[in-house]
Amino acid sequence: MRPIFLVALAVFGTCAATAQADEVPRPARLGLCASCHGEDGRSTQSGTPHLAGQDLEYLKTALAAYRSGQRDVAVMRAAVGALTPSELDALAAWYAARPPRP
């Protein structure tokens, strides 16, 4: 009985992640982020973090910290500096909703 429960839980989790990902609209300003982090949040560049499936509040906090300079990473500060708070929220929501890397 237990293996059936685990299989059902895995299938439900995958379906829920896919449904969540489909509900979040693609942000208009995704291009710059996608060039390093990937459109799906799975980076192909060594040393660049994967963003897919990260906690939404963590992503929002991190983006705000890059924008303010609290996290001093020049390329990130330049990338998010011109974005509005609503654009940053849309990007965070997009990457949080992407299925994480297996």
mmCIF file with all atom_site columns, C-alpha atoms in Angstrom:
data_model
loop_
_atom_site.group_PDB
_atom_site.id
_atom_site.type_symbol
_atom_site.label_atom_id
_atom_site.label_alt_id
_atom_site.label_comp_id
_atom_site.label_asym_id
_atom_site.label_entity_id
_atom_site.label_seq_id
_atom_site.pdbx_PDB_ins_code
_atom_site.Cartn_x
_atom_site.Cartn_y
_atom_site.Cartn_z
_atom_site.occupancy
_atom_site.B_iso_or_equiv
_atom_site.pdbx_formal_charge
_atom_site.auth_seq_id
_atom_site.auth_comp_id
_atom_site.auth_asym_id
_atom_site.auth_atom_id
_atom_site.pdbx_PDB_model_num
ATOM 1   C CA . MET A 1 1   ? 0.000  0.000  0.000   1.00 0.00 ? 1   MET A CA 1
ATOM 2   C CA . ARG A 1 2   ? 2.790  2.408  0.846   1.00 0.00 ? 2   ARG A CA 1
ATOM 3   C CA . PRO A 1 3   ? 4.467  2.266  -2.630  1.00 0.00 ? 3   PRO A CA 1
ATOM 4   C CA . ILE A 1 4   ? 1.132  3.120  -4.275  1.00 0.00 ? 4   ILE A CA 1
ATOM 5   C CA . PHE A 1 5   ? 0.763  6.137  -1.991  1.00 0.00 ? 5   PHE A CA 1
ATOM 6   C CA . LEU A 1 6   ? 4.285  7.335  -2.874  1.00 0.00 ? 6   LEU A CA 1
ATOM 7   C CA . VAL A 1 7   ? 3.623  6.968  -6.598  1.00 0.00 ? 7   VAL A CA 1
ATOM 8   C CA . ALA A 1 8   ? 0.327  8.864  -6.267  1.00 0.00 ? 8   ALA A CA 1
ATOM 9   C CA . LEU A 1 9   ? 2.050  11.594 -4.276  1.00 0.00 ? 9   LEU A CA 1
ATOM 10  C CA . ALA A 1 10  ? 4.798  11.924 -6.913  1.00 0.00 ? 10  ALA A CA 1
ATOM 11  C CA . VAL A 1 11  ? 2.268  12.129 -9.762  1.00 0.00 ? 11  VAL A CA 1
ATOM 12  C CA . PHE A 1 12  ? 0.133  14.683 -7.915  1.00 0.00 ? 12  PHE A CA 1
ATOM 13  C CA . GLY A 1 13  ? 3.201  16.800 -7.081  1.00 0.00 ? 13  GLY A CA 1
ATOM 14  C CA . THR A 1 14  ? 4.301  16.836 -10.714 1.00 0.00 ? 14  THR A CA 1
ATOM 15  C CA . CYS A 1 15  ? 0.799  17.762 -11.913 1.00 0.00 ? 15  CYS A CA 1
ATOM 16  C CA . ALA A 1 16  ? 0.494  20.509 -9.288  1.00 0.00 ? 16  ALA A CA 1
ATOM 17  C CA . ALA A 1 17  ? 3.862  22.011 -10.263 1.00 0.00 ? 17  ALA A CA 1
ATOM 18  C CA . THR A 1 18  ? 2.897  21.945 -13.950 1.00 0.00 ? 18  THR A CA 1
ATOM 19  C CA . ALA A 1 19  ? -0.494 23.547 -13.247 1.00 0.00 ? 19  ALA A CA 1
ATOM 20  C CA . GLN A 1 20  ? 1.144  26.275 -11.158 1.00 0.00 ? 20  GLN A CA 1
ATOM 21  C CA . ALA A 1 21  ? 3.716  26.956 -13.882 1.00 0.00 ? 21  ALA A CA 1
ATOM 22  C CA . ASP A 1 22  ? 0.981  27.254 -16.512 1.00 0.00 ? 22  ASP A CA 1
ATOM 23  C CA . GLU A 1 23  ? -0.952 29.800 -14.426 1.00 0.00 ? 23  GLU A CA 1
ATOM 24  C CA . VAL A 1 24  ? 1.863  32.369 -14.179 1.00 0.00 ? 24  VAL A CA 1
ATOM 25  C CA . PRO A 1 25  ? 2.091  34.636 -17.247 1.00 0.00 ? 25  PRO A CA 1
ATOM 26  C CA . ARG A 1 26  ? 5.454  35.018 -18.969 1.00 0.00 ? 26  ARG A CA 1
ATOM 27  C CA . PRO A 1 27  ? 6.963  38.333 -17.818 1.00 0.00 ? 27  PRO A CA 1
ATOM 28  C CA . ALA A 1 28  ? 7.594  40.937 -20.489 1.00 0.00 ? 28  ALA A CA 1
ATOM 29  C CA . ARG A 1 29  ? 11.109 41.580 -19.117 1.00 0.00 ? 29  ARG A CA 1
ATOM 30  C CA . LEU A 1 30  ? 12.200 37.912 -18.957 1.00 0.00 ? 30  LEU A CA 1
ATOM 31  C CA . GLY A 1 31  ? 14.810 38.169 -21.718 1.00 0.00 ? 31  GLY A CA 1
ATOM 32  C CA . LEU A 1 32  ? 17.660 39.664 -19.719 1.00 0.00 ? 32  LEU A CA 1
ATOM 33  C CA . CYS A 1 33  ? 17.214 37.184 -16.853 1.00 0.00 ? 33  CYS A CA 1
ATOM 34  C CA . ALA A 1 34  ? 16.822 34.261 -19.240 1.00 0.00 ? 34  ALA A CA 1
ATOM 35  C CA . SER A 1 35  ? 20.140 35.035 -20.917 1.00 0.00 ? 35  SER A CA 1
ATOM 36  C CA . CYS A 1 36  ? 21.939 33.794 -17.783 1.00 0.00 ? 36  CYS A CA 1
ATOM 37  C CA . HIS A 1 37  ? 19.381 31.884 -15.707 1.00 0.00 ? 37  HIS A CA 1
ATOM 38  C CA . GLY A 1 38  ? 17.472 30.288 -18.602 1.00 0.00 ? 38  GLY A CA 1
ATOM 39  C CA . GLU A 1 39  ? 13.867 30.972 -19.524 1.00 0.00 ? 39  GLU A CA 1
ATOM 40  C CA . ASP A 1 40  ? 12.844 27.910 -17.529 1.00 0.00 ? 40  ASP A CA 1
ATOM 41  C CA . GLY A 1 41  ? 15.060 28.890 -14.583 1.00 0.00 ? 41  GLY A CA 1
ATOM 42  C CA . ARG A 1 42  ? 17.591 26.154 -15.236 1.00 0.00 ? 42  ARG A CA 1
ATOM 43  C CA . SER A 1 43  ? 20.894 27.807 -15.957 1.00 0.00 ? 43  SER A CA 1
ATOM 44  C CA . THR A 1 44  ? 23.304 26.280 -18.439 1.00 0.00 ? 44  THR A CA 1
ATOM 45  C CA . GLN A 1 45  ? 26.175 28.547 -17.370 1.00 0.00 ? 45  GLN A CA 1
ATOM 46  C CA . SER A 1 46  ? 28.608 27.318 -14.749 1.00 0.00 ? 46  SER A CA 1
ATOM 47  C CA . GLY A 1 47  ? 28.345 29.344 -11.547 1.00 0.00 ? 47  GLY A CA 1
ATOM 48  C CA . THR A 1 48  ? 24.934 30.824 -12.389 1.00 0.00 ? 48  THR A CA 1
ATOM 49  C CA . PRO A 1 49  ? 22.222 29.694 -9.962  1.00 0.00 ? 49  PRO A CA 1
ATOM 50  C CA . HIS A 1 50  ? 19.118 27.809 -10.996 1.00 0.00 ? 50  HIS A CA 1
ATOM 51  C CA . LEU A 1 51  ? 15.993 29.792 -10.135 1.00 0.00 ? 51  LEU A CA 1
ATOM 52  C CA . ALA A 1 52  ? 13.302 27.271 -11.070 1.00 0.00 ? 52  ALA A CA 1
ATOM 53  C CA . GLY A 1 53  ? 11.193 26.261 -8.117  1.00 0.00 ? 53  GLY A CA 1
ATOM 54  C CA . GLN A 1 54  ? 12.818 28.648 -5.646  1.00 0.00 ? 54  GLN A CA 1
ATOM 55  C CA . ASP A 1 55  ? 10.637 30.054 -2.891  1.00 0.00 ? 55  ASP A CA 1
ATOM 56  C CA . LEU A 1 56  ? 8.696  33.104 -4.126  1.00 0.00 ? 56  LEU A CA 1
ATOM 57  C CA . GLU A 1 57  ? 9.453  35.257 -1.075  1.00 0.00 ? 57  GLU A CA 1
ATOM 58  C CA . TYR A 1 58  ? 13.137 34.335 -1.245  1.00 0.00 ? 58  TYR A CA 1
ATOM 59  C CA . LEU A 1 59  ? 13.308 35.442 -4.883  1.00 0.00 ? 59  LEU A CA 1
ATOM 60  C CA . LYS A 1 60  ? 11.506 38.719 -4.155  1.00 0.00 ? 60  LYS A CA 1
ATOM 61  C CA . THR A 1 61  ? 13.825 39.443 -1.214  1.00 0.00 ? 61  THR A CA 1
ATOM 62  C CA . ALA A 1 62  ? 16.920 38.585 -3.248  1.00 0.00 ? 62  ALA A CA 1
ATOM 63  C CA . LEU A 1 63  ? 15.892 40.808 -6.161  1.00 0.00 ? 63  LEU A CA 1
ATOM 64  C CA . ALA A 1 64  ? 15.185 43.704 -3.802  1.00 0.00 ? 64  ALA A CA 1
ATOM 65  C CA . ALA A 1 65  ? 18.591 43.195 -2.150  1.00 0.00 ? 65  ALA A CA 1
ATOM 66  C CA . TYR A 1 66  ? 20.367 43.253 -5.537  1.00 0.00 ? 66  TYR A CA 1
ATOM 67  C CA . ARG A 1 67  ? 18.466 46.381 -6.524  1.00 0.00 ? 67  ARG A CA 1
ATOM 68  C CA . SER A 1 68  ? 19.313 48.219 -3.293  1.00 0.00 ? 68  SER A CA 1
ATOM 69  C CA . GLY A 1 69  ? 22.945 47.148 -3.330  1.00 0.00 ? 69  GLY A CA 1
ATOM 70  C CA . GLN A 1 70  ? 22.568 45.132 -0.115  1.00 0.00 ? 70  GLN A CA 1
ATOM 71  C CA . ARG A 1 71  ? 23.755 42.192 -2.217  1.00 0.00 ? 71  ARG A CA 1
ATOM 72  C CA . ASP A 1 72  ? 26.695 43.690 -4.037  1.00 0.00 ? 72  ASP A CA 1
ATOM 73  C CA . VAL A 1 73  ? 26.798 41.843 -7.361  1.00 0.00 ? 73  VAL A CA 1
ATOM 74  C CA . ALA A 1 74  ? 27.351 44.378 -10.128 1.00 0.00 ? 74  ALA A CA 1
ATOM 75  C CA . VAL A 1 75  ? 25.814 42.358 -12.963 1.00 0.00 ? 75  VAL A CA 1
ATOM 76  C CA . MET A 1 76  ? 22.650 41.703 -10.954 1.00 0.00 ? 76  MET A CA 1
ATOM 77  C CA . ARG A 1 77  ? 22.357 45.282 -9.789  1.00 0.00 ? 77  ARG A CA 1
ATOM 78  C CA . ALA A 1 78  ? 22.644 46.457 -13.384 1.00 0.00 ? 78  ALA A CA 1
ATOM 79  C CA . ALA A 1 79  ? 20.116 43.848 -14.547 1.00 0.00 ? 79  ALA A CA 1
ATOM 80  C CA . VAL A 1 80  ? 17.406 44.727 -12.018 1.00 0.00 ? 80  VAL A CA 1
ATOM 81  C CA . GLY A 1 81  ? 18.114 48.410 -11.465 1.00 0.00 ? 81  GLY A CA 1
ATOM 82  C CA . ALA A 1 82  ? 15.791 49.664 -14.191 1.00 0.00 ? 82  ALA A CA 1
ATOM 83  C CA . LEU A 1 83  ? 12.937 47.264 -13.380 1.00 0.00 ? 83  LEU A CA 1
ATOM 84  C CA . THR A 1 84  ? 9.833  48.364 -11.524 1.00 0.00 ? 84  THR A CA 1
ATOM 85  C CA . PRO A 1 85  ? 8.748  46.570 -8.340  1.00 0.00 ? 85  PRO A CA 1
ATOM 86  C CA . SER A 1 86  ? 5.869  44.946 -10.249 1.00 0.00 ? 86  SER A CA 1
ATOM 87  C CA . GLU A 1 87  ? 8.275  43.701 -12.934 1.00 0.00 ? 87  GLU A CA 1
ATOM 88  C CA . LEU A 1 88  ? 10.522 42.235 -10.232 1.00 0.00 ? 88  LEU A CA 1
ATOM 89  C CA . ASP A 1 89  ? 7.497  40.525 -8.654  1.00 0.00 ? 89  ASP A CA 1
ATOM 90  C CA . ALA A 1 90  ? 6.482  39.093 -12.039 1.00 0.00 ? 90  ALA A CA 1
ATOM 91  C CA . LEU A 1 91  ? 9.975  37.688 -12.591 1.00 0.00 ? 91  LEU A CA 1
ATOM 92  C CA . ALA A 1 92  ? 10.065 36.178 -9.108  1.00 0.00 ? 92  ALA A CA 1
ATOM 93  C CA . ALA A 1 93  ? 6.634  34.594 -9.634  1.00 0.00 ? 93  ALA A CA 1
ATOM 94  C CA . TRP A 1 94  ? 7.680  33.200 -13.018 1.00 0.00 ? 94  TRP A CA 1
ATOM 95  C CA . TYR A 1 95  ? 10.810 31.492 -11.715 1.00 0.00 ? 95  TYR A CA 1
ATOM 96  C CA . ALA A 1 96  ? 9.135  30.279 -8.515  1.00 0.00 ? 96  ALA A CA 1
ATOM 97  C CA . ALA A 1 97  ? 6.454  28.587 -10.621 1.00 0.00 ? 97  ALA A CA 1
ATOM 98  C CA . ARG A 1 98  ? 8.889  26.787 -12.948 1.00 0.00 ? 98  ARG A CA 1
ATOM 99  C CA . PRO A 1 99  ? 9.433  23.106 -12.135 1.00 0.00 ? 99  PRO A CA 1
ATOM 100 C CA . PRO A 1 100 ? 12.782 22.654 -10.356 1.00 0.00 ? 100 PRO A CA 1
ATOM 101 C CA . ARG A 1 101 ? 15.641 20.782 -11.933 1.00 0.00 ? 101 ARG A CA 1
ATOM 102 C CA . PRO A 1 102 ? 15.256 17.015 -11.399 1.00 0.00 ? 102 PRO A CA 1
#
